[in-house]
Coordinates of C-alpha atoms and ligand atoms in Angstrom, one line a residue:
Chain A
M1 CA 0.0 0.0 0.0
L2 CA 2.8 2.4 0.9
K3 CA 6.3 1.7 -0.4
V4 CA 9.4 3.6 0.4
E5 CA 12.5 2.9 -1.7
N6 CA 16.0 4.1 -1.1
L7 CA 15.0 7.2 0.7
S8 CA 17.7 9.7 1.7
V9 CA 17.1 13.0 3.3
S10 CA 19.5 15.6 4.7
Y11 CA 19.2 18.9 6.4
G12 CA 22.1 21.0 5.1
Y13 CA 25.1 19.1 6.2
V14 CA 23.3 16.8 8.6
T15 CA 22.3 13.5 7.0
A16 CA 19.1 12.3 8.6
L17 CA 18.2 9.3 6.4
T18 CA 20.4 7.1 4.2
D19 CA 18.9 4.6 1.8
V20 CA 15.8 3.7 3.8
S21 CA 13.4 1.2 2.2
F22 CA 10.3 -0.3 3.7
E23 CA 6.8 -1.3 2.8
I24 CA 3.4 -1.4 4.5
H25 CA 0.6 -3.6 3.2
Q26 CA -3.1 -3.0 3.4
G27 CA -4.5 -3.7 6.9
E28 CA -1.2 -4.0 8.7
I29 CA 0.2 -2.2 11.8
V30 CA 3.8 -1.5 11.1
T31 CA 6.0 0.2 13.7
L32 CA 9.2 2.2 13.2
I33 CA 11.4 2.2 16.3
G34 CA 14.7 3.8 17.1
S35 CA 16.5 6.0 19.6
N36 CA 16.3 9.8 19.7
G37 CA 17.5 11.4 16.5
A38 CA 17.4 8.1 14.5
G39 CA 15.4 9.7 11.8
K40 CA 11.9 8.5 12.5
T41 CA 10.1 11.8 12.4
T42 CA 12.1 12.8 9.3
C43 CA 10.9 9.6 7.6
L44 CA 7.3 10.5 8.1
M45 CA 7.8 14.1 7.1
A46 CA 9.5 12.9 3.9
I47 CA 6.5 10.6 3.1
S48 CA 4.1 13.5 3.7
G49 CA 6.1 15.7 1.4
L50 CA 7.2 18.2 4.1
V51 CA 10.9 17.8 3.7
P52 CA 12.7 17.6 0.4
K53 CA 14.2 14.2 -0.5
E54 CA 17.6 13.8 -1.8
T55 CA 17.0 10.4 -3.5
G56 CA 14.3 7.8 -3.3
K57 CA 10.8 7.0 -4.4
I58 CA 7.6 6.8 -2.5
T59 CA 4.6 5.0 -3.8
F60 CA 1.2 5.2 -2.2
L61 CA -1.7 3.1 -3.6
G62 CA 0.4 2.4 -6.7
I63 CA 0.9 6.1 -7.4
D64 CA 4.2 7.9 -7.2
I65 CA 3.9 10.6 -4.6
T66 CA 7.6 11.5 -4.3
H67 CA 7.1 15.0 -5.7
K68 CA 3.5 15.6 -4.7
S69 CA 2.6 18.5 -2.4
P70 CA 1.5 17.6 1.2
N71 CA -2.1 18.5 0.8
R72 CA -2.5 16.4 -2.4
I73 CA -0.9 13.4 -0.6
V74 CA -3.4 13.9 2.3
N75 CA -6.2 14.1 -0.2
M76 CA -5.2 10.7 -1.4
G77 CA -6.2 9.2 2.0
M78 CA -3.0 9.5 4.0
S79 CA -3.3 11.0 7.5
H80 CA -0.2 12.1 9.4
V81 CA -0.6 12.9 13.1
P82 CA 2.6 14.8 13.7
E83 CA 5.1 14.7 16.6
G84 CA 4.2 17.1 19.4
R85 CA 0.5 17.1 18.4
Q86 CA 0.5 20.4 16.6
I87 CA -3.1 21.1 17.2
F88 CA -4.4 24.6 16.3
P89 CA -4.3 26.4 19.7
S90 CA -6.7 29.2 18.9
L91 CA -9.2 27.1 17.1
S92 CA -11.8 25.5 19.3
V93 CA -11.9 21.7 19.6
H94 CA -14.8 21.5 17.2
E95 CA -13.0 23.7 14.7
N96 CA -9.8 21.6 15.0
L97 CA -11.9 18.7 14.0
L98 CA -13.5 20.6 11.1
A99 CA -10.0 21.5 9.9
G100 CA -9.2 17.8 10.0
A101 CA -12.1 17.1 7.7
M102 CA -10.5 19.2 4.9
G103 CA -8.3 16.3 4.0
R104 CA -11.2 14.7 2.3
P105 CA -13.0 17.3 0.2
G106 CA -16.4 16.6 -1.4
R107 CA -18.2 15.4 1.7
T108 CA -21.5 17.0 2.6
K109 CA -21.9 19.0 5.8
A110 CA -24.1 16.3 7.2
Q111 CA -21.4 13.6 6.6
I112 CA -18.8 15.8 8.3
A113 CA -21.1 16.4 11.3
E114 CA -21.7 12.7 11.5
Q115 CA -17.9 12.1 11.6
V116 CA -17.5 14.7 14.3
E117 CA -20.1 12.9 16.4
R118 CA -18.2 9.6 15.8
M119 CA -15.0 11.3 17.2
F120 CA -16.9 12.6 20.2
S121 CA -18.2 9.1 21.0
L122 CA -14.6 7.8 20.6
F123 CA -13.3 10.6 22.8
P124 CA -16.1 11.7 25.2
R125 CA -13.6 14.1 26.9
L126 CA -13.4 16.1 23.7
K127 CA -17.1 16.4 23.5
E128 CA -17.3 18.1 26.9
R129 CA -14.7 20.6 25.7
R130 CA -15.9 21.1 22.2
N131 CA -16.0 24.9 22.4
Q132 CA -12.8 25.3 24.3
G133 CA -9.7 26.6 22.6
G134 CA -7.4 23.7 21.5
G135 CA -4.5 25.3 23.3
T136 CA -6.3 25.2 26.7
L137 CA -6.5 21.4 26.7
S138 CA -4.2 19.3 28.8
G139 CA -1.4 17.4 27.1
G140 CA -3.3 14.2 27.0
E141 CA -6.5 15.8 25.7
Q142 CA -4.4 17.6 23.1
Q143 CA -3.0 14.2 22.0
M144 CA -6.6 12.8 21.7
L145 CA -7.6 15.9 19.7
A146 CA -4.6 15.4 17.4
I147 CA -5.6 11.8 16.8
A148 CA -9.3 12.7 16.4
R149 CA -8.3 15.4 13.9
G150 CA -6.2 12.9 12.0
L151 CA -9.2 10.5 11.8
M152 CA -11.7 13.1 10.7
M153 CA -10.7 12.6 7.1
D154 CA -11.4 8.9 7.4
P155 CA -8.0 8.0 6.1
D156 CA -6.8 4.8 4.4
I157 CA -3.5 4.9 6.3
L158 CA -2.9 6.6 9.6
M159 CA 0.7 7.6 10.5
L160 CA 1.2 8.4 14.2
D161 CA 4.4 10.0 15.4
E162 CA 4.9 9.2 19.1
P163 CA 1.2 9.4 20.1
S164 CA 2.1 8.4 23.7
L165 CA 4.8 11.1 24.2
G166 CA 4.5 12.7 27.6
L167 CA 1.4 10.8 28.7
A168 CA 0.7 9.1 32.0
P169 CA 1.0 5.3 31.8
I170 CA -2.7 4.8 32.1
L171 CA -3.3 7.2 29.1
V172 CA -0.6 5.4 27.1
E173 CA -2.5 2.2 27.5
E174 CA -5.7 3.9 26.5
I175 CA -4.0 5.3 23.4
F176 CA -2.6 1.9 22.4
A177 CA -6.0 0.3 22.9
L178 CA -7.5 3.0 20.7
I179 CA -4.9 2.3 18.0
Q180 CA -5.8 -1.3 18.0
N181 CA -9.4 -0.4 17.9
I182 CA -8.8 1.8 14.9
H183 CA -6.9 -0.9 13.2
R184 CA -9.7 -3.4 13.7
Q185 CA -11.9 -1.0 11.8
G186 CA -9.8 -1.7 8.8
K187 CA -7.2 1.1 8.9
T188 CA -3.6 0.6 8.0
I189 CA -1.3 2.1 10.6
L190 CA 2.3 3.2 10.6
L191 CA 3.3 3.8 14.2
I192 CA 6.4 5.5 15.5
E193 CA 7.2 5.0 19.2
Q194 CA 9.8 5.4 21.8
N195 CA 7.9 2.8 23.8
A196 CA 9.3 -0.1 21.7
A197 CA 7.9 -2.9 23.8
M198 CA 4.4 -1.8 23.5
A199 CA 4.6 -0.8 19.9
L200 CA 6.2 -4.2 18.9
S201 CA 3.6 -6.1 20.9
I202 CA 0.7 -4.7 18.8
A203 CA 2.5 -4.5 15.5
D204 CA 2.4 -7.0 12.7
R205 CA 5.8 -6.0 11.6
G206 CA 8.5 -3.6 12.7
Y207 CA 11.6 -1.8 11.4
V208 CA 14.5 -0.6 13.6
L209 CA 16.0 2.6 12.5
E210 CA 19.6 3.4 13.6
S211 CA 21.4 6.6 12.7
G212 CA 19.2 7.0 9.6
R213 CA 19.5 3.4 8.3
I214 CA 17.2 0.5 8.7
A215 CA 19.2 -1.8 10.9
L216 CA 16.7 -4.6 11.4
S217 CA 13.3 -5.7 10.4
G218 CA 10.9 -8.5 11.2
T219 CA 7.6 -9.4 12.6
G220 CA 6.7 -7.8 15.9
R221 CA 7.3 -11.0 17.8
E222 CA 10.7 -11.6 16.1
L223 CA 11.9 -8.2 17.1
L224 CA 10.6 -8.5 20.6
N225 CA 12.6 -11.6 21.0
D226 CA 15.7 -10.4 19.2
Q227 CA 18.7 -10.2 21.4
Q228 CA 20.0 -6.9 20.0
V229 CA 16.7 -5.2 20.2
R230 CA 16.1 -6.4 23.7
S231 CA 19.4 -5.0 24.9
I232 CA 19.2 -1.6 23.2
Y233 CA 15.5 -0.7 23.1
L234 CA 13.8 -2.9 25.7
G235 CA 16.3 -2.5 28.5
G236 CA 17.7 -6.0 28.6
Chain B
M1 CA -14.4 71.3 26.0
E2 CA -17.0 71.2 23.2
Y3 CA -14.2 71.3 20.7
I4 CA -12.6 68.3 22.2
L5 CA -15.9 66.4 22.1
I6 CA -16.2 67.3 18.4
Q7 CA -12.6 66.2 17.8
F8 CA -13.4 63.0 19.7
V9 CA -16.3 62.2 17.3
N10 CA -14.1 63.1 14.3
G11 CA -11.4 60.8 15.8
L12 CA -13.9 57.9 16.1
C13 CA -14.8 58.3 12.4
Q14 CA -11.3 58.6 11.2
G15 CA -10.2 55.9 13.6
S16 CA -12.8 53.5 12.1
I17 CA -11.1 53.9 8.7
Y18 CA -7.7 53.2 10.4
A19 CA -9.4 50.2 12.0
L20 CA -10.4 48.9 8.6
M21 CA -6.9 49.4 7.3
A22 CA -5.4 47.7 10.3
I23 CA -7.8 44.8 9.9
G24 CA -6.6 44.3 6.4
Y25 CA -3.0 44.6 7.5
A26 CA -3.4 42.2 10.4
S27 CA -5.1 39.7 8.1
I28 CA -2.2 39.8 5.7
V29 CA 0.5 39.5 8.3
G30 CA -1.4 36.8 10.0
V31 CA -1.6 34.6 7.0
T32 CA 1.6 35.4 5.2
G33 CA 3.7 35.6 8.4
L34 CA 5.5 38.5 6.9
V35 CA 5.4 42.3 7.3
T36 CA 4.5 44.0 4.1
F37 CA 5.6 47.5 3.0
A38 CA 3.4 47.4 -0.1
Y39 CA 0.2 47.9 1.8
G40 CA 0.1 51.7 1.5
E41 CA 0.4 51.6 -2.3
V42 CA -2.2 48.8 -2.4
M43 CA -4.6 51.2 -0.6
M44 CA -3.7 54.0 -2.9
I45 CA -4.6 51.9 -5.9
G46 CA -7.9 51.0 -4.3
A47 CA -8.6 54.7 -3.8
F48 CA -7.8 55.5 -7.4
A49 CA -9.9 52.6 -8.7
A50 CA -12.8 54.1 -6.8
Y51 CA -12.0 57.6 -8.1
Y52 CA -12.0 56.5 -11.8
T53 CA -15.1 54.5 -11.2
F54 CA -16.9 57.5 -9.7
Q55 CA -15.6 59.7 -12.5
Y56 CA -16.5 57.5 -15.5
F57 CA -19.0 54.8 -14.5
A58 CA -21.2 55.4 -11.5
D59 CA -21.1 57.7 -8.6
Q60 CA -22.4 55.3 -6.1
L61 CA -20.6 54.2 -2.9
L62 CA -21.4 50.5 -3.3
V63 CA -19.9 50.4 -6.8
G64 CA -16.8 52.2 -5.4
I65 CA -16.5 49.7 -2.6
L66 CA -16.5 46.8 -5.1
A67 CA -14.1 48.6 -7.5
S68 CA -11.6 49.5 -4.8
F69 CA -11.8 46.0 -3.2
A70 CA -11.3 44.3 -6.6
A71 CA -8.5 46.5 -7.8
A72 CA -6.6 46.2 -4.5
A73 CA -7.2 42.4 -4.3
C74 CA -5.6 42.2 -7.8
M75 CA -2.6 44.1 -6.4
G76 CA -2.6 41.5 -3.6
F77 CA -2.3 38.8 -6.3
L78 CA 0.7 40.6 -7.9
V79 CA 2.3 41.1 -4.5
Y80 CA 1.9 37.4 -3.8
K81 CA 3.3 36.3 -7.1
I82 CA 6.2 38.7 -7.1
C83 CA 7.2 39.0 -3.4
Y84 CA 6.0 35.8 -1.7
E85 CA 5.5 32.8 -3.8
R86 CA 9.1 31.9 -4.6
F87 CA 10.5 32.9 -1.3
F88 CA 8.6 30.9 1.3
D89 CA 11.6 28.8 2.3
K90 CA 14.0 31.7 2.0
P91 CA 15.0 34.1 4.8
R92 CA 12.2 36.4 5.6
H93 CA 14.0 39.7 4.7
I94 CA 13.9 38.7 1.0
S95 CA 10.2 39.0 0.8
L96 CA 10.2 42.1 3.0
I97 CA 12.7 43.9 0.7
C98 CA 10.7 42.8 -2.3
T99 CA 7.6 44.5 -0.9
I100 CA 9.6 47.7 -0.5
G101 CA 10.7 47.6 -4.1
F102 CA 7.2 46.7 -5.2
S103 CA 5.8 49.7 -3.4
M104 CA 8.3 52.1 -5.0
L105 CA 7.5 50.8 -8.4
V106 CA 3.8 51.1 -7.9
K107 CA 4.1 54.6 -6.5
N108 CA 6.1 55.8 -9.4
L109 CA 4.0 54.1 -12.0
A110 CA 1.0 55.6 -10.5
Q111 CA 2.5 59.1 -10.8
I112 CA 3.1 58.5 -14.5
L113 CA -0.3 57.0 -15.1
F114 CA -2.6 59.1 -12.9
G115 CA -0.5 62.3 -12.8
A116 CA 1.4 63.5 -9.8
N117 CA -1.1 66.2 -8.7
T118 CA -3.6 65.9 -6.0
K119 CA -7.1 65.2 -7.3
A120 CA -10.4 66.0 -5.8
M121 CA -12.4 62.9 -4.8
P122 CA -16.0 63.2 -6.1
S123 CA -18.5 63.4 -3.3
V124 CA -20.7 60.4 -3.7
I125 CA -22.5 60.6 -0.3
Q126 CA -25.5 62.9 -0.2
N127 CA -24.7 65.2 2.6
F128 CA -26.9 66.1 5.6
F129 CA -26.2 66.8 9.2
L130 CA -27.2 65.4 12.4
D131 CA -27.0 67.5 15.6
I132 CA -26.5 65.7 18.8
G133 CA -26.1 68.3 21.5
P134 CA -23.1 70.4 20.6
V135 CA -21.7 67.8 18.2
R136 CA -22.6 67.9 14.5
I137 CA -22.1 64.7 12.7
N138 CA -22.3 64.7 8.9
A139 CA -23.6 62.0 6.6
V140 CA -20.1 61.2 5.3
Q141 CA -18.9 60.3 8.8
L142 CA -22.0 58.2 9.5
I143 CA -21.8 56.3 6.2
I144 CA -18.1 55.7 6.6
V145 CA -18.6 54.3 10.1
A146 CA -21.5 52.2 8.9
T147 CA -19.5 50.8 6.0
V148 CA -16.6 49.9 8.3
I149 CA -18.9 48.2 10.7
G150 CA -20.6 46.3 7.9
L151 CA -17.4 45.2 6.4
S152 CA -15.9 44.2 9.7
G153 CA -19.0 42.2 10.5
A154 CA -18.8 40.4 7.2
L155 CA -15.1 39.6 7.8
Y156 CA -15.9 38.3 11.3
L157 CA -18.4 35.9 9.8
L158 CA -16.0 34.9 7.1
F159 CA -13.2 34.2 9.6
N160 CA -15.4 32.4 12.2
K161 CA -18.2 30.7 10.4
T162 CA -16.9 29.4 7.1
Q163 CA -14.5 26.8 5.8
A164 CA -12.3 29.4 4.3
G165 CA -12.1 31.1 7.7
I166 CA -10.9 27.9 9.4
R167 CA -8.4 27.4 6.6
L168 CA -7.0 30.9 7.1
R169 CA -6.8 30.6 10.8
A170 CA -5.2 27.2 10.6
V171 CA -2.5 28.4 8.2
N172 CA -2.1 31.4 10.5
Q173 CA -1.3 29.2 13.5
S174 CA 0.8 26.4 11.9
R175 CA 1.6 25.9 8.3
Q176 CA 2.9 22.5 8.8
A177 CA -0.1 21.2 10.7
A178 CA -2.4 22.9 8.1
A179 CA -0.7 21.1 5.3
L180 CA -1.0 17.8 7.2
V181 CA -4.8 18.2 7.5
G182 CA -4.9 18.6 3.7
I183 CA -5.2 22.4 3.5
N184 CA -3.6 23.9 0.4
V185 CA -1.3 26.3 2.3
K186 CA -0.1 28.3 -0.7
R187 CA -3.6 28.9 -2.0
T188 CA -4.8 29.9 1.4
I189 CA -2.0 32.4 1.8
L190 CA -2.8 33.8 -1.7
F191 CA -6.5 34.1 -0.7
G192 CA -5.7 35.7 2.7
N193 CA -3.3 38.2 1.0
C194 CA -5.8 39.2 -1.6
L195 CA -8.6 39.5 1.0
G196 CA -6.5 41.7 3.3
C197 CA -5.4 43.9 0.3
G198 CA -9.0 44.2 -0.9
I199 CA -10.0 45.5 2.6
G200 CA -7.1 47.9 2.5
G201 CA -8.2 49.1 -0.9
T202 CA -11.7 49.9 0.4
A203 CA -10.2 51.6 3.4
G204 CA -8.1 53.7 1.0
M205 CA -11.2 54.8 -0.8
L206 CA -12.9 55.7 2.4
L207 CA -9.9 57.9 3.5
A208 CA -9.9 59.6 0.1
I209 CA -13.6 60.3 0.5
Y210 CA -13.0 61.6 4.0
Y211 CA -10.2 63.9 3.0
Q212 CA -12.0 64.6 -0.3
S213 CA -8.7 64.3 -2.1
L214 CA -6.2 61.7 -3.3
S215 CA -2.8 61.6 -4.9
P216 CA -0.3 58.8 -5.9
T217 CA 1.8 59.6 -2.9
I218 CA -0.8 59.1 -0.2
G219 CA 0.2 55.5 0.2
S220 CA 3.1 56.0 2.6
T221 CA 1.0 57.8 5.2
F222 CA -1.7 55.2 4.8
G223 CA 0.7 52.4 5.1
N224 CA 2.3 53.9 8.2
K225 CA -1.0 54.4 10.0
A226 CA -2.0 50.9 9.2
F227 CA 1.3 49.6 10.4
A228 CA 1.1 51.6 13.6
S229 CA -2.4 50.5 14.3
A230 CA -1.6 46.8 13.7
V231 CA 1.6 46.9 15.7
A232 CA -0.1 48.6 18.6
G233 CA -2.8 45.9 18.5
G234 CA -0.2 43.1 18.6
M235 CA 0.3 42.6 14.8
T236 CA -1.9 39.6 14.0
S237 CA -4.9 39.9 16.4
I238 CA -7.6 41.4 14.2
P239 CA -9.9 42.8 16.9
W240 CA -7.0 44.4 18.7
A241 CA -5.6 45.8 15.5
A242 CA -9.0 47.4 14.9
G243 CA -8.9 48.8 18.4
G244 CA -5.4 50.2 17.8
G245 CA -6.8 51.9 14.7
V246 CA -9.7 53.6 16.5
L247 CA -7.3 54.7 19.3
I248 CA -4.9 56.3 16.9
G249 CA -7.7 58.1 15.1
V250 CA -9.0 59.5 18.4
I251 CA -5.6 60.5 19.7
E252 CA -4.7 62.2 16.4
N253 CA -7.8 64.3 16.4
I254 CA -7.7 65.2 20.0
G255 CA -4.1 66.0 19.6
T256 CA -4.8 68.5 16.8
A257 CA -7.0 70.3 19.3
F258 CA -3.8 71.3 21.1
L259 CA -1.1 71.3 18.4
P260 CA -1.1 72.6 14.8
N261 CA -2.6 70.2 12.2
S262 CA 0.8 69.6 10.6
Y263 CA 1.8 67.6 13.7
R264 CA -1.1 65.2 13.0
D265 CA 1.1 62.3 11.9
V266 CA 3.3 62.6 14.9
F267 CA 0.7 61.4 17.3
A268 CA 0.3 58.0 15.7
F269 CA 3.9 57.2 16.2
V270 CA 4.3 58.7 19.6
F271 CA 1.3 56.6 20.7
L272 CA 2.9 53.5 19.1
F273 CA 6.2 54.3 20.8
I274 CA 4.5 54.5 24.2
V275 CA 2.5 51.3 23.7
L276 CA 5.6 49.4 22.7
L277 CA 7.6 50.8 25.6
L278 CA 5.0 49.6 28.1
R279 CA 3.9 46.5 26.3
P280 CA 6.4 45.2 23.7
E281 CA 3.9 42.5 22.6
G282 CA 1.2 45.1 21.7
L283 CA -2.1 45.6 23.4
S284 CA -3.4 42.1 22.8
K285 CA -2.6 39.2 24.8
K286 CA -1.9 35.9 23.1
E287 CA -5.1 33.9 23.0
G288 CA -5.6 30.2 23.2
I289 CA -2.3 29.5 25.0
R290 CA -2.2 28.1 28.5
P291 CA -0.8 30.7 30.8
Ligands
ATP1 N1 15.1 20.9 10.8 C1 16.3 20.3 11.0 N2 17.4 20.8 10.7 C2 18.6 20.2 11.0 N3 18.7 18.9 11.5 C3 17.5 18.3 11.7 C4 16.3 18.9 11.5 N4 15.3 18.1 11.9 C5 15.9 17.0 12.3 N5 17.3 17.1 12.2 C6 18.3 16.1 12.6 O1 18.0 14.9 11.9 C7 18.1 13.8 12.7 C8 16.9 12.9 12.7 O2 15.9 13.7 13.4 P1 14.4 13.1 13.7 O3 13.6 14.2 14.2 O4 13.9 12.5 12.4 O5 14.7 12.0 14.8 P2 13.6 11.1 15.5 O6 14.0 9.7 15.3 O7 12.2 11.5 15.2 O8 14.0 11.4 17.0 P3 13.0 11.5 18.3 O9 12.8 10.1 18.8 O10 13.9 12.3 19.3 O11 11.8 12.2 17.9 C9 18.6 14.3 14.0 O12 20.0 14.2 14.1 C10 18.2 15.7 14.0 O13 19.1 16.5 14.8
MG2 MG1 10.7 12.2 16.3

């Protein structure tokens, strides 16, 4: 469904990704793990067309999206929930969701309202705060809003960049349960996580990124049991 | 005392035009993320578009509003194409200097095309007077204020109740996040820039009507007042920019009660100076951020 071939990205003199290739099939949860600065975020940004690529080719649903603009890629059905949430602080919760709906143009007002209600039933806490400014939400609520906003366009593939960042353990479990729930509804998911153990335990497959290169790949279980992965990412 | 009251009312009227200028300016800065120095010239073109419309087509205010808005919005399109479009990932001063060059070009072309002399703006508003106590308000003032309130209301609805408004505000707050929800960021910036310029053009026309005159060089005073109002209001906050405009109008007019009229333009900047000294972030406080 999504195929990344020989992707290299650099910021000026800093090389962030070198020759990265991976693939995600319809209906899978795939996780990309790696330590800080390994290049995970850069990888998603390159897929979404937000950073220029040095080399490489990205194909989504059989179409070459390497040089497409971010909004056109989103319109094809790819939703990217960025690192650090990046909700719109002065838009209300409801308006943030409406902004999320722009990713799929051509829907009627009624369909969008229906989707908003679906998000509110998924995140009742957001419903209580629907007219509050996005910037006034707590960190966890902002993360929920970011995910809900990403789901508003009813994407084919959802890319999540560290959705559990800075959340209390109980909320982390809630978010992971939610990701599995979204997956069961037929969405393909690309998940980036610091929390490698949890990410690998729900993932079909995983890739380990090390200093901008893919160092290892395998099924979630294989990687969980891998000696190297255990010692570096799972703390022994 | 009465004189000061009269000047206060005059100030409110003139301030309402400044408010409209500042609203346009703040819209532009909000969506492009860049200060523009071409705004005064854009307003001047709006005023001339209305002048020629009144002169040759129809001497009706509504037609003038449309003409000034449309002409200035087209200028906004040119500013976007020339000064912004290719420089989004470049250092900000490139666009900024580009707008300075653009404004000089437009000012000088306007002197060639329209003639350098000051022209008399046709009076399109049927005049009558309204006496409230010692204060006499004339129709021009009333209609100007009504036009400003009407346009501001329309803009408020556009920004807060429409899809385009959500797009503009989203781009204003985070371009990256806006792109990731599928908003066409460049097109939204183009739209916001044309919208802000259009508003500026109409404000330019209203000022020309108010002063009953216009010339190709009025742009720089216009631009400075708009800039001062917007900065006083905190640059991108539209309601506060409008408030800054009204305040500057009032202060200018009350000031001229004490000092000769030629000092008029000094007040705007003394006021701005004091505001920035006391509150470097402008009058507004940042909204939507947790304290
Ligand atoms: N805008 C930038 N300019 C220069 N260097 C950058 C920029 N963004 C990222 N980098 C560098 O690229 C490398 C990869 O960064 P990236 O954000 O992709 O890492 P990451 O795997 O997401 O890390 P983390 O887990 O901390 O989020 C890092 O060395 C980083 O310093
Ligand atoms: Mg990251």
